[in-house]
Every structure is written in structure tokens, then in C-alpha cells.
CSV table of C-alpha atoms in Angstrom, one decimal:
chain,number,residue,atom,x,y,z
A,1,UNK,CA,63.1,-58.0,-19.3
A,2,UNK,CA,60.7,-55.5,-21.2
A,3,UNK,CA,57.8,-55.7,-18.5
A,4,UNK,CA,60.5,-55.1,-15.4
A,5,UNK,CA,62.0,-51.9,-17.4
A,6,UNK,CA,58.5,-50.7,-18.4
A,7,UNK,CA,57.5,-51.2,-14.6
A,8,UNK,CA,60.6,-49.2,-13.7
A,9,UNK,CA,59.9,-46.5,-16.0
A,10,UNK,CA,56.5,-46.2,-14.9
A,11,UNK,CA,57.7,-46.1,-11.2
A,12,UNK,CA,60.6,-43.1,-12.2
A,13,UNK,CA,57.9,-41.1,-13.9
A,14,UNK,CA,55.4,-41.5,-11.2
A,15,UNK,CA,58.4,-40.1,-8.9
A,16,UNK,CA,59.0,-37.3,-10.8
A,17,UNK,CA,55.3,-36.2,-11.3
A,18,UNK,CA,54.9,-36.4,-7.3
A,19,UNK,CA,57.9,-35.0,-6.7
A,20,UNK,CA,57.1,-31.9,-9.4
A,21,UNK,CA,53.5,-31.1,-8.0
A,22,UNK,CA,55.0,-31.2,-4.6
A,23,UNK,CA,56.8,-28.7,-5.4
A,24,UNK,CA,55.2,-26.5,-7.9
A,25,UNK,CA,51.9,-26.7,-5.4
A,26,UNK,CA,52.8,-25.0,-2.4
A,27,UNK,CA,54.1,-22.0,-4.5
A,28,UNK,CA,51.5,-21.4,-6.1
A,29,UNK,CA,49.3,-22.1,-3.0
A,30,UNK,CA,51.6,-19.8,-1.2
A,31,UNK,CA,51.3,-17.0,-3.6
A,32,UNK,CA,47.6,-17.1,-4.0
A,33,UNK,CA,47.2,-17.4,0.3
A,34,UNK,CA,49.6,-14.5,0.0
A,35,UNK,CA,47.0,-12.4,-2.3
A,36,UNK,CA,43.7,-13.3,-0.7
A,37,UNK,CA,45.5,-12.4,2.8
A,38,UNK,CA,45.9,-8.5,0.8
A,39,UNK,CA,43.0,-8.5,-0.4
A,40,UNK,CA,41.2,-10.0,3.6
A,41,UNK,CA,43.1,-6.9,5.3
A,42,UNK,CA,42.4,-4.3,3.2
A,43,UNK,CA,40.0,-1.8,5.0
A,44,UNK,CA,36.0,-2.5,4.3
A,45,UNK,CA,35.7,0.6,2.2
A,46,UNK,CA,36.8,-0.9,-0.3
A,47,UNK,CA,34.4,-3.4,-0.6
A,48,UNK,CA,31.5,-1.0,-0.8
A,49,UNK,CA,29.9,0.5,-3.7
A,50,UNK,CA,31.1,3.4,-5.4
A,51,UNK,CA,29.5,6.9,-4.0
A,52,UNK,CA,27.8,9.6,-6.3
A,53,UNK,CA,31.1,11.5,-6.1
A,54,UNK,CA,33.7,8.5,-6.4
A,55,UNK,CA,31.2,7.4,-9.4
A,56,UNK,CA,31.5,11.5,-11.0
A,57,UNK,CA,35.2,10.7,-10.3
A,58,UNK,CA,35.2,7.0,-12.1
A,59,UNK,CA,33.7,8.2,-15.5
A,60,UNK,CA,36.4,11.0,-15.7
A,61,UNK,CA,38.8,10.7,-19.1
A,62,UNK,CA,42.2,10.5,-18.2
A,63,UNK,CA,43.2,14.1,-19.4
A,64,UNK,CA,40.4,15.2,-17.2
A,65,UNK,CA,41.8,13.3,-14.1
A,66,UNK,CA,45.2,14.7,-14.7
A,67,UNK,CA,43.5,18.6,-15.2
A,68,UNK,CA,41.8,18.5,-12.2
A,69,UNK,CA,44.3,16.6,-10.1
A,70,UNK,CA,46.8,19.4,-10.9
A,71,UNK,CA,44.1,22.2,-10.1
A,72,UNK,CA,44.1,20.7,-6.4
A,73,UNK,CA,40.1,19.5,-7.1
A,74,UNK,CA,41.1,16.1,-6.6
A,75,UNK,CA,43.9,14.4,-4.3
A,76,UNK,CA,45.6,11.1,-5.9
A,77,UNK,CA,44.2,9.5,-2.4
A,78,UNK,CA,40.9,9.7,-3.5
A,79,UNK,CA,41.5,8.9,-7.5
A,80,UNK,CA,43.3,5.6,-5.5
A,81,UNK,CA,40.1,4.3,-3.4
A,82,UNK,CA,37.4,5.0,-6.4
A,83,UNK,CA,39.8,2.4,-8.9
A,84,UNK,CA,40.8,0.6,-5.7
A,85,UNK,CA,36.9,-0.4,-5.3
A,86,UNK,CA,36.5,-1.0,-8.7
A,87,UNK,CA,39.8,-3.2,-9.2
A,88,UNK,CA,38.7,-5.2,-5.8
A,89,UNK,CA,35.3,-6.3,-7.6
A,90,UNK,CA,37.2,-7.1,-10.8
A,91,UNK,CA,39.2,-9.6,-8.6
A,92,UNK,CA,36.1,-11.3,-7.6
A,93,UNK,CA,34.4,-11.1,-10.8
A,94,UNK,CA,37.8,-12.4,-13.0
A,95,UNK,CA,40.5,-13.3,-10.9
A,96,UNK,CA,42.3,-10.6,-12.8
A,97,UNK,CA,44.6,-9.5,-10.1
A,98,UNK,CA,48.3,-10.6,-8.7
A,99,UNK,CA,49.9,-8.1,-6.5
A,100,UNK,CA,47.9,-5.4,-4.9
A,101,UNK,CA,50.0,-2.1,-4.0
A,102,UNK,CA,47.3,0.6,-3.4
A,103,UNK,CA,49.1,2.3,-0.3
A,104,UNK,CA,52.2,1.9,-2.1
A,105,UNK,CA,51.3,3.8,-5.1
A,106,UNK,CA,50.5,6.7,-2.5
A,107,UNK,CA,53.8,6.4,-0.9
A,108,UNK,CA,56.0,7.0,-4.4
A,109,UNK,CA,57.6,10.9,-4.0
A,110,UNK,CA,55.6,12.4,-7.0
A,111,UNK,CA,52.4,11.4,-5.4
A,112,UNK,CA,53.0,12.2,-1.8
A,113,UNK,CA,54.2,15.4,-2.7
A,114,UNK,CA,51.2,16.4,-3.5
A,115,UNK,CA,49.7,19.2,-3.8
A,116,UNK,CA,53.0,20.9,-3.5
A,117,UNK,CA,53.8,19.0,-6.7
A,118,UNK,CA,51.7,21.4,-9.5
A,119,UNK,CA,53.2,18.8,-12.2
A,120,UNK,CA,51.5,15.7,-10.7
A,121,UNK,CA,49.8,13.3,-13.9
A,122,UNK,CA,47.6,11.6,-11.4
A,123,UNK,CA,45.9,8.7,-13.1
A,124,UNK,CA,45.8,5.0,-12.2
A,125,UNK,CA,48.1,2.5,-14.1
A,126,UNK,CA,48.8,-1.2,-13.7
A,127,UNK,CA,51.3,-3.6,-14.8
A,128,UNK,CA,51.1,-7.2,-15.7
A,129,UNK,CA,53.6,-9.9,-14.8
A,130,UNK,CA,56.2,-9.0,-17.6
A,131,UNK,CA,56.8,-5.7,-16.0
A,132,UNK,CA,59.9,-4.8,-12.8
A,133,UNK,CA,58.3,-3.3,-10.1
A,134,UNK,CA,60.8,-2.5,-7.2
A,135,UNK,CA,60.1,-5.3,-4.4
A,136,UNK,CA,57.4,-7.8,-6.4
A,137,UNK,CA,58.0,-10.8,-8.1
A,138,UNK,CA,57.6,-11.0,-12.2
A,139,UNK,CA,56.8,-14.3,-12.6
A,140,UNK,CA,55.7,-14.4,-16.6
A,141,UNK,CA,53.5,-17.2,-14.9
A,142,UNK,CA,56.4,-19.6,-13.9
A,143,UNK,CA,56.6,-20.6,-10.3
A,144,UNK,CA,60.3,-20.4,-10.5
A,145,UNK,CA,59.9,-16.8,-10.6
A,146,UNK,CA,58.0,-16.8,-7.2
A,147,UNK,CA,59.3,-14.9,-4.1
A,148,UNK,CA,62.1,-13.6,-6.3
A,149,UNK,CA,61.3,-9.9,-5.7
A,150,UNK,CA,62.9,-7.3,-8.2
A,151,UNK,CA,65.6,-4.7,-7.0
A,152,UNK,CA,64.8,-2.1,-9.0
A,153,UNK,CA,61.9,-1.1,-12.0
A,154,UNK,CA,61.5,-1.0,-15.1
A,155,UNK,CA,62.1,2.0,-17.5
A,156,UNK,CA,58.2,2.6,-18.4
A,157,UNK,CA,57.7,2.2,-14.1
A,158,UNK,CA,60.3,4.5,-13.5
A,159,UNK,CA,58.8,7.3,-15.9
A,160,UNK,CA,55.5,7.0,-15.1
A,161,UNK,CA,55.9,7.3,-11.1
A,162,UNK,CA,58.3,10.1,-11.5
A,163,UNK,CA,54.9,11.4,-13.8
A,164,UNK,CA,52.8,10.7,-10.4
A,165,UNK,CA,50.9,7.9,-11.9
A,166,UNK,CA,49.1,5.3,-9.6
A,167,UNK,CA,51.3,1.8,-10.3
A,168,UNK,CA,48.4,0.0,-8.1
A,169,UNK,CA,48.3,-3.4,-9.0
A,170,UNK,CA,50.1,-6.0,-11.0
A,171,UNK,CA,48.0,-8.6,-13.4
A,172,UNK,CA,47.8,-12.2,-14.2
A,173,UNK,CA,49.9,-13.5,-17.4
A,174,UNK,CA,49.8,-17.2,-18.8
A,175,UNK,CA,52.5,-19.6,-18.1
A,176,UNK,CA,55.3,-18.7,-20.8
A,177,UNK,CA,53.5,-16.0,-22.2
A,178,UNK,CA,52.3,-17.6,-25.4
A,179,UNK,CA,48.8,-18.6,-25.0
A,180,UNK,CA,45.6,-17.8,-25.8
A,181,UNK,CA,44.0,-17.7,-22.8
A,182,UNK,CA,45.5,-16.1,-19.2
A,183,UNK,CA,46.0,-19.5,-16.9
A,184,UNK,CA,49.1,-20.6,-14.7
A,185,UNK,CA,50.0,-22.8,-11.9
A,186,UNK,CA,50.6,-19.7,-9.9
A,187,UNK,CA,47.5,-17.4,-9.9
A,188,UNK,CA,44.5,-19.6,-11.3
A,189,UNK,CA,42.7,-18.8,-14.6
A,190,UNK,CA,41.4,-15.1,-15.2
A,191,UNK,CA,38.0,-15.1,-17.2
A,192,UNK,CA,36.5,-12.7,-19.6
A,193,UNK,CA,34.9,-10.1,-17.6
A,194,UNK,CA,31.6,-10.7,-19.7
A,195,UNK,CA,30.6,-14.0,-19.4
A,196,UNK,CA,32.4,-16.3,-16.7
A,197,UNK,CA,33.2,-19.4,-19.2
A,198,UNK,CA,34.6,-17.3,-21.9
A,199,UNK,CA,38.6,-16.5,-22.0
A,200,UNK,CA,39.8,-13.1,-21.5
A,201,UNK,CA,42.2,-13.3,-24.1
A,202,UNK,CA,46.4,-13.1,-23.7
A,203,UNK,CA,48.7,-12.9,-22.7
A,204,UNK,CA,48.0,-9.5,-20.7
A,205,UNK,CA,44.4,-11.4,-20.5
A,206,UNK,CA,44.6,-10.0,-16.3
A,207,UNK,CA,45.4,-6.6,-17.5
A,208,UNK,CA,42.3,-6.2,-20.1
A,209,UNK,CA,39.9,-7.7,-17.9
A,210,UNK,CA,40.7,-4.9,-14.7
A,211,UNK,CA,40.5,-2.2,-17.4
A,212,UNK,CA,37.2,-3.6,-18.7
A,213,UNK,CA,35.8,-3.6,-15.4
A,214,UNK,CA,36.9,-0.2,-14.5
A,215,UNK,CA,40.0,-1.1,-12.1
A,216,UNK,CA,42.3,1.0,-14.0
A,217,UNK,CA,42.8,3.8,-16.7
A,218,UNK,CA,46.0,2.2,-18.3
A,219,UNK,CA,47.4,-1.3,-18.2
A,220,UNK,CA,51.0,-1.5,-19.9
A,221,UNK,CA,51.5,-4.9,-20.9
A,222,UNK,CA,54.0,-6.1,-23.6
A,223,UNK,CA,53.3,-7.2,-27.8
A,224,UNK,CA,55.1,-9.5,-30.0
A,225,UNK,CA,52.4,-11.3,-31.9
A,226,UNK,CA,49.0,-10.1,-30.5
A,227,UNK,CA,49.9,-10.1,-26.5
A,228,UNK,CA,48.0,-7.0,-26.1
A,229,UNK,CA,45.9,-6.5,-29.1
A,230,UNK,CA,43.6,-10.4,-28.5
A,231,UNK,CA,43.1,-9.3,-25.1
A,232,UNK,CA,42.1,-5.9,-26.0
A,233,UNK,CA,39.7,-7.5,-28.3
A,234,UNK,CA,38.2,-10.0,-25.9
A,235,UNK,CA,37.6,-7.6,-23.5
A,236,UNK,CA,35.9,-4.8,-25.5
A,237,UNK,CA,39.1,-2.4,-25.0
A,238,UNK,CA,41.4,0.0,-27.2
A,239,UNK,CA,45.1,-0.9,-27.6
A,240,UNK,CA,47.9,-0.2,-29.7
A,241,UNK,CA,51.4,-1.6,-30.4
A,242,UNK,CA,53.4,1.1,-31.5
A,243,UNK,CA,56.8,0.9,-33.2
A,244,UNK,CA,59.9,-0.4,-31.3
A,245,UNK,CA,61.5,2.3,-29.9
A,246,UNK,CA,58.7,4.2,-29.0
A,247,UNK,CA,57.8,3.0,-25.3
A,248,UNK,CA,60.1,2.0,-22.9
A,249,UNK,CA,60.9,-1.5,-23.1
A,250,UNK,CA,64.2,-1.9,-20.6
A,251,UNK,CA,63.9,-3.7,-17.8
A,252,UNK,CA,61.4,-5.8,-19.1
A,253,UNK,CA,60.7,-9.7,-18.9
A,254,UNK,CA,60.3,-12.4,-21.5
A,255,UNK,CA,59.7,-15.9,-21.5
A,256,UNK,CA,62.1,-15.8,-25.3
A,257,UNK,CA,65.6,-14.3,-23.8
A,258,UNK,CA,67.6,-14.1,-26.9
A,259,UNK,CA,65.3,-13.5,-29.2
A,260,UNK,CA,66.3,-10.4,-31.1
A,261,UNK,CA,64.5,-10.4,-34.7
A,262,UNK,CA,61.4,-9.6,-33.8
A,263,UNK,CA,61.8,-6.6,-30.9
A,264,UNK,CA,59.2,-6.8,-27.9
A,265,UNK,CA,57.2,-3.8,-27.6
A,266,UNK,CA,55.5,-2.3,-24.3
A,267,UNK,CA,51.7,-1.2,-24.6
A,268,UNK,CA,49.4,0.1,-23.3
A,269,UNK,CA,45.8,-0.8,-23.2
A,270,UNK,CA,42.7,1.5,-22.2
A,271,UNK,CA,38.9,1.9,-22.5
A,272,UNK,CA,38.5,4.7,-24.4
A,273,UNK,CA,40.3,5.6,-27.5
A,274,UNK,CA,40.7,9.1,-26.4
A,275,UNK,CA,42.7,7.8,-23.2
A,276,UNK,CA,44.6,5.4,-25.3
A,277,UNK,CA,45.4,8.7,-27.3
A,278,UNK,CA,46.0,10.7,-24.0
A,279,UNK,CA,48.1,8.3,-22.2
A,280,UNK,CA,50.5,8.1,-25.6
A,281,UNK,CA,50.7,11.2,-25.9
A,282,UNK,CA,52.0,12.1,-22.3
A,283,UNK,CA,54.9,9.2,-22.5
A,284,UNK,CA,56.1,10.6,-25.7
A,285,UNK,CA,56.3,14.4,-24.0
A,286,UNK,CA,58.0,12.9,-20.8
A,287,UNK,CA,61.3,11.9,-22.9
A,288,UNK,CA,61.0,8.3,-22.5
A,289,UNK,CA,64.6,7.8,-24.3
A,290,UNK,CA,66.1,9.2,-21.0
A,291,UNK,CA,65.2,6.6,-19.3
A,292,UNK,CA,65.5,3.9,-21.9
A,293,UNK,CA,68.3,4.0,-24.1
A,294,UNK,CA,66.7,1.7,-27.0
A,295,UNK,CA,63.9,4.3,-27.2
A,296,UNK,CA,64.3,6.9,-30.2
A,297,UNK,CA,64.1,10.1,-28.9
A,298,UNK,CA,61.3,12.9,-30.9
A,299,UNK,CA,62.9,16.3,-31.6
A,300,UNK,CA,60.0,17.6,-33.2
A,301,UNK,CA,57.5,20.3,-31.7
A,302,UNK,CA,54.7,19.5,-32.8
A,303,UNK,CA,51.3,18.1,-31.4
A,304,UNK,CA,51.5,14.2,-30.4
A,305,UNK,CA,49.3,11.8,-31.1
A,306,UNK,CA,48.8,7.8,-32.0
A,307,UNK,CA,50.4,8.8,-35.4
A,308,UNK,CA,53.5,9.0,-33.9
């Protein structure tokens, strides 16, 4: 009686572990298919080194890009192929990378207005997979989540395309979140842009290894217990969790639904303290608590910095 129920149980679990990967495969074959095909139409420029002037462009600070964006020395078009180039190595380097949206980022009003918009804070910015963007999954690294596009962004999105801000790509998480290394059945493993066999650190491991490489200015990812700050570290980056209610956390995803004792906090990464300080600086003067109404608003005139 015990060997025939053992065989049977056997049998049931073998079922259900052919029946799970025939499932959970395909997504996440479909999704990666889905990103190399991006990545195989893009045109060839982007696969070419940078020039002298896209590499004068590259080593600008933030606050630079943004002065001389508004000036009308540079157009947001060619900020968005010099970090384009860079984030399409990254990719091949790390496997960093999840959605690509480089003509997309162009297309947002702010930017396109340009240079009729004087206001425009050109700079490129990218997400990872806790984060709405209008029309893109947010998987937090679960299949489940897979060709479930979002209706509409997140409040930190929202206030940084209305700033003119490149959103261009979206970055790798781990499954659930809470790891310490980025790997999930969706998008592969991302590795530490350093050395190949080393971890780039979690859970916004995707996010710290495109701004290592020099794919983007700013990654926002999300904190509750190091999410930011290991990758940061990993990676050879600057990052800072802030307070709750400083940055706009609404409209984004967790893995923990329900959990309200310890808030989540959105932050941002960068690879130079003087960007991290830049980039903080300009959320806080773009009234974040109008578009997020868990964010505190700051009354005071006075100069901003990481102190606040």
C-alpha cells in the first residue's frame, strides 16, 4: 500500500513540475525573444562606438546636461543615442536590460516640444521592474506579471516626463524582490558589470549595473532593506534612501502587498555623488506631493540638497 501511494505521489509531482515549466518557459522565452527582437531592429548606430562629441556629451554631470539642453546646445535626441549606445553594450556586457523605449522617451510632450520648451530637464533616467510605465509590463520578476501592460504610470514617471527626462529603458529585478543577487525565470541573470561571475547585487541589481556602465544618469529603483543601497555598492555607484515621504512612491509595485510597518521608499541611484545630489534636488523643487499624495510637501525656501 505505501509503495503504490509513494509511486502515485511521485507520478502527481512529476505532473505538476512538467506541467509548471511548460508553462512558466514559454513566457519567459517569449519575453526574452520579445527583447532581443528590440534590441535586432534597432538601427546600427547604435551599435557603434561612441564619437568624440557623443563621448564630450557622455562625461557631462547631469546639471550640466540639463544647462545646456535648455540653452538649445544640445537636443534631448542626441543626449538619447550617446546613453542609447552605452545602455546597448551594457546589455551585452550584463544582461541588465528589460524593456527598451528609446524612441518612446523622444515621443513624451515635454521632450518633443523641444526647443520651444525653455523648461526642458533633459537627462536620461531608467526604471526597474517595480516601477508603472504606461504600456510595459512590471513584472517584480514573476512570469504572472508578463504581457500584463500597465494603463497608466507611476507618480515619480509622471513627474519626471512632465520634467523632460529620458524614461529609456526598464531593468532586470529578482524574482520576488528579496534576493541578493538580480536572477528570474523571466529575463536571465544580470552580472556585475566588473567581472562576469560576480553578482551585481539587488534587487535593482539591472538598474546599478546600466548606470555603472554608463547607460544612464539616474536609475529609480525602490528600498526597504538594502534594494538600492547592495546594488549601489556592488556596482561602484552612489545611492541614497531618503525618508518616506520624500519621493514619489504611488503607483508603485511590491512583491509584500500589505505590508505597511515598514514604508517602501523610491530611490534613486547615480555615478557621481554630485548627480545623486542634483537629481534630488530637482524632484524636491518639482513638487513631488502633487503628484503623490503620501509625499510631504517642503514649504521652505531655501537651497535643497541630500540633507533634506
Amino acid at each position: 500500500m505505501f509503495s503504490v501511494f509513494s509511486s502515485a505521489h511521485k507520478d502527481a509531482w512529476y505532473v505538476v513540475v512538467v506541467l509548471r515549466c511548460a508553462v512558466l518557459i514559454p513566457y519567459s522565452a517569449r519575453k526574452q525573444a520579445e527583447r532581443q527582437a528590440a534590441l535586432d531592429a534597432l538601427p546600427p548606430v547604435y551599435s557603434t562606438p561612441l564619437s568624440p562629441a557623443e563621448e564630450k556629451l557622455h562625461a557631462l554631470s547631469l546639471a550640466d546636461l540639463v544647462s545646456e539642453c535648455k540653452a538649445g546646445e544640445l537636443a534631448p535626441k542626441d543626449i538619447m543615442v550617446a546613453y542609447a549606445k552605452k545602455t546597448v553594450a551594457a546589455q551585452a556586457a550584463t544582461n541588465c536590460v528589460t524593456d527598451l523605449m528609446f524612441d518612446e522617451a523622444l515621443r513624451i510632450p515635454a521632450v518633443a516640444n523641444w526647443p520651444h520648451n525653455s523648461d526642458l530637464d533633459a537627462f536620461d533616467s531608467t526604471r526597474d521592474h517595480t516601477i508603472d510605465i504606461a504600456g510595459h509590463d512590471t513584472t517584480i520578476g514573476f512570469s504572472r506579471n508578463t504581457n500584463r501592460p500597465i494603463e497608466s504610470s507611476s507618480a515619480i514617471v509622471r513627474l519626471l516626463q512632465d520634467a523632460g527626462a529620458l524614461v529609456h529603458v526598464k531593468t532586470a529585478v529578482p524574482t520576488g524582490l528579496v534576493a541578493l543577487e538580480t536572477t528570474s525565470e523571466v529575463y536571465g541573470r544580470t552580472s556585475n558589470p566588473y567581472k562576469h561571475t560576480h553578482t551585481a547585487g539587488a534587487s535593482t541589481g539591472g538598474g546599478a549595473a546600466l548606470v555603472a556602465c554608463g547607460g544612464s544618469k539616474i536609475e529609480i529603483g525602490t528600498d526597504i532593506a538594502g534594494s538600492v543601497r547592495l546594488p549601489a555598492h556592488f556596482c561602484g555607484i552612489w545611492s541614497l534612501k531618503g525618508s518616506a515621504g520624500r519621493f514619489p512612491t504611488w503607483g508603485n509595485q511590491s512583491s509584500m502587498e500589505g505590508l505597511e510597518g515598514i514604508s517602501l521608499v523610491s530611490s534613486p541611484l547615480a555615478g557621481s555623488l554630485e548627480d545623486l545630489d542634483e537629481f534630488w534636488k530637482r524632484v524636491v523643487m518639482a513638487r513631488p506631493w502633487e503628484y503623490d499624495h503620501t509625499v510631504r510637501a517642503v514649504t521652505r525656501r531655501r537651497r535643497l540638497s541630500l540633507d533634506d
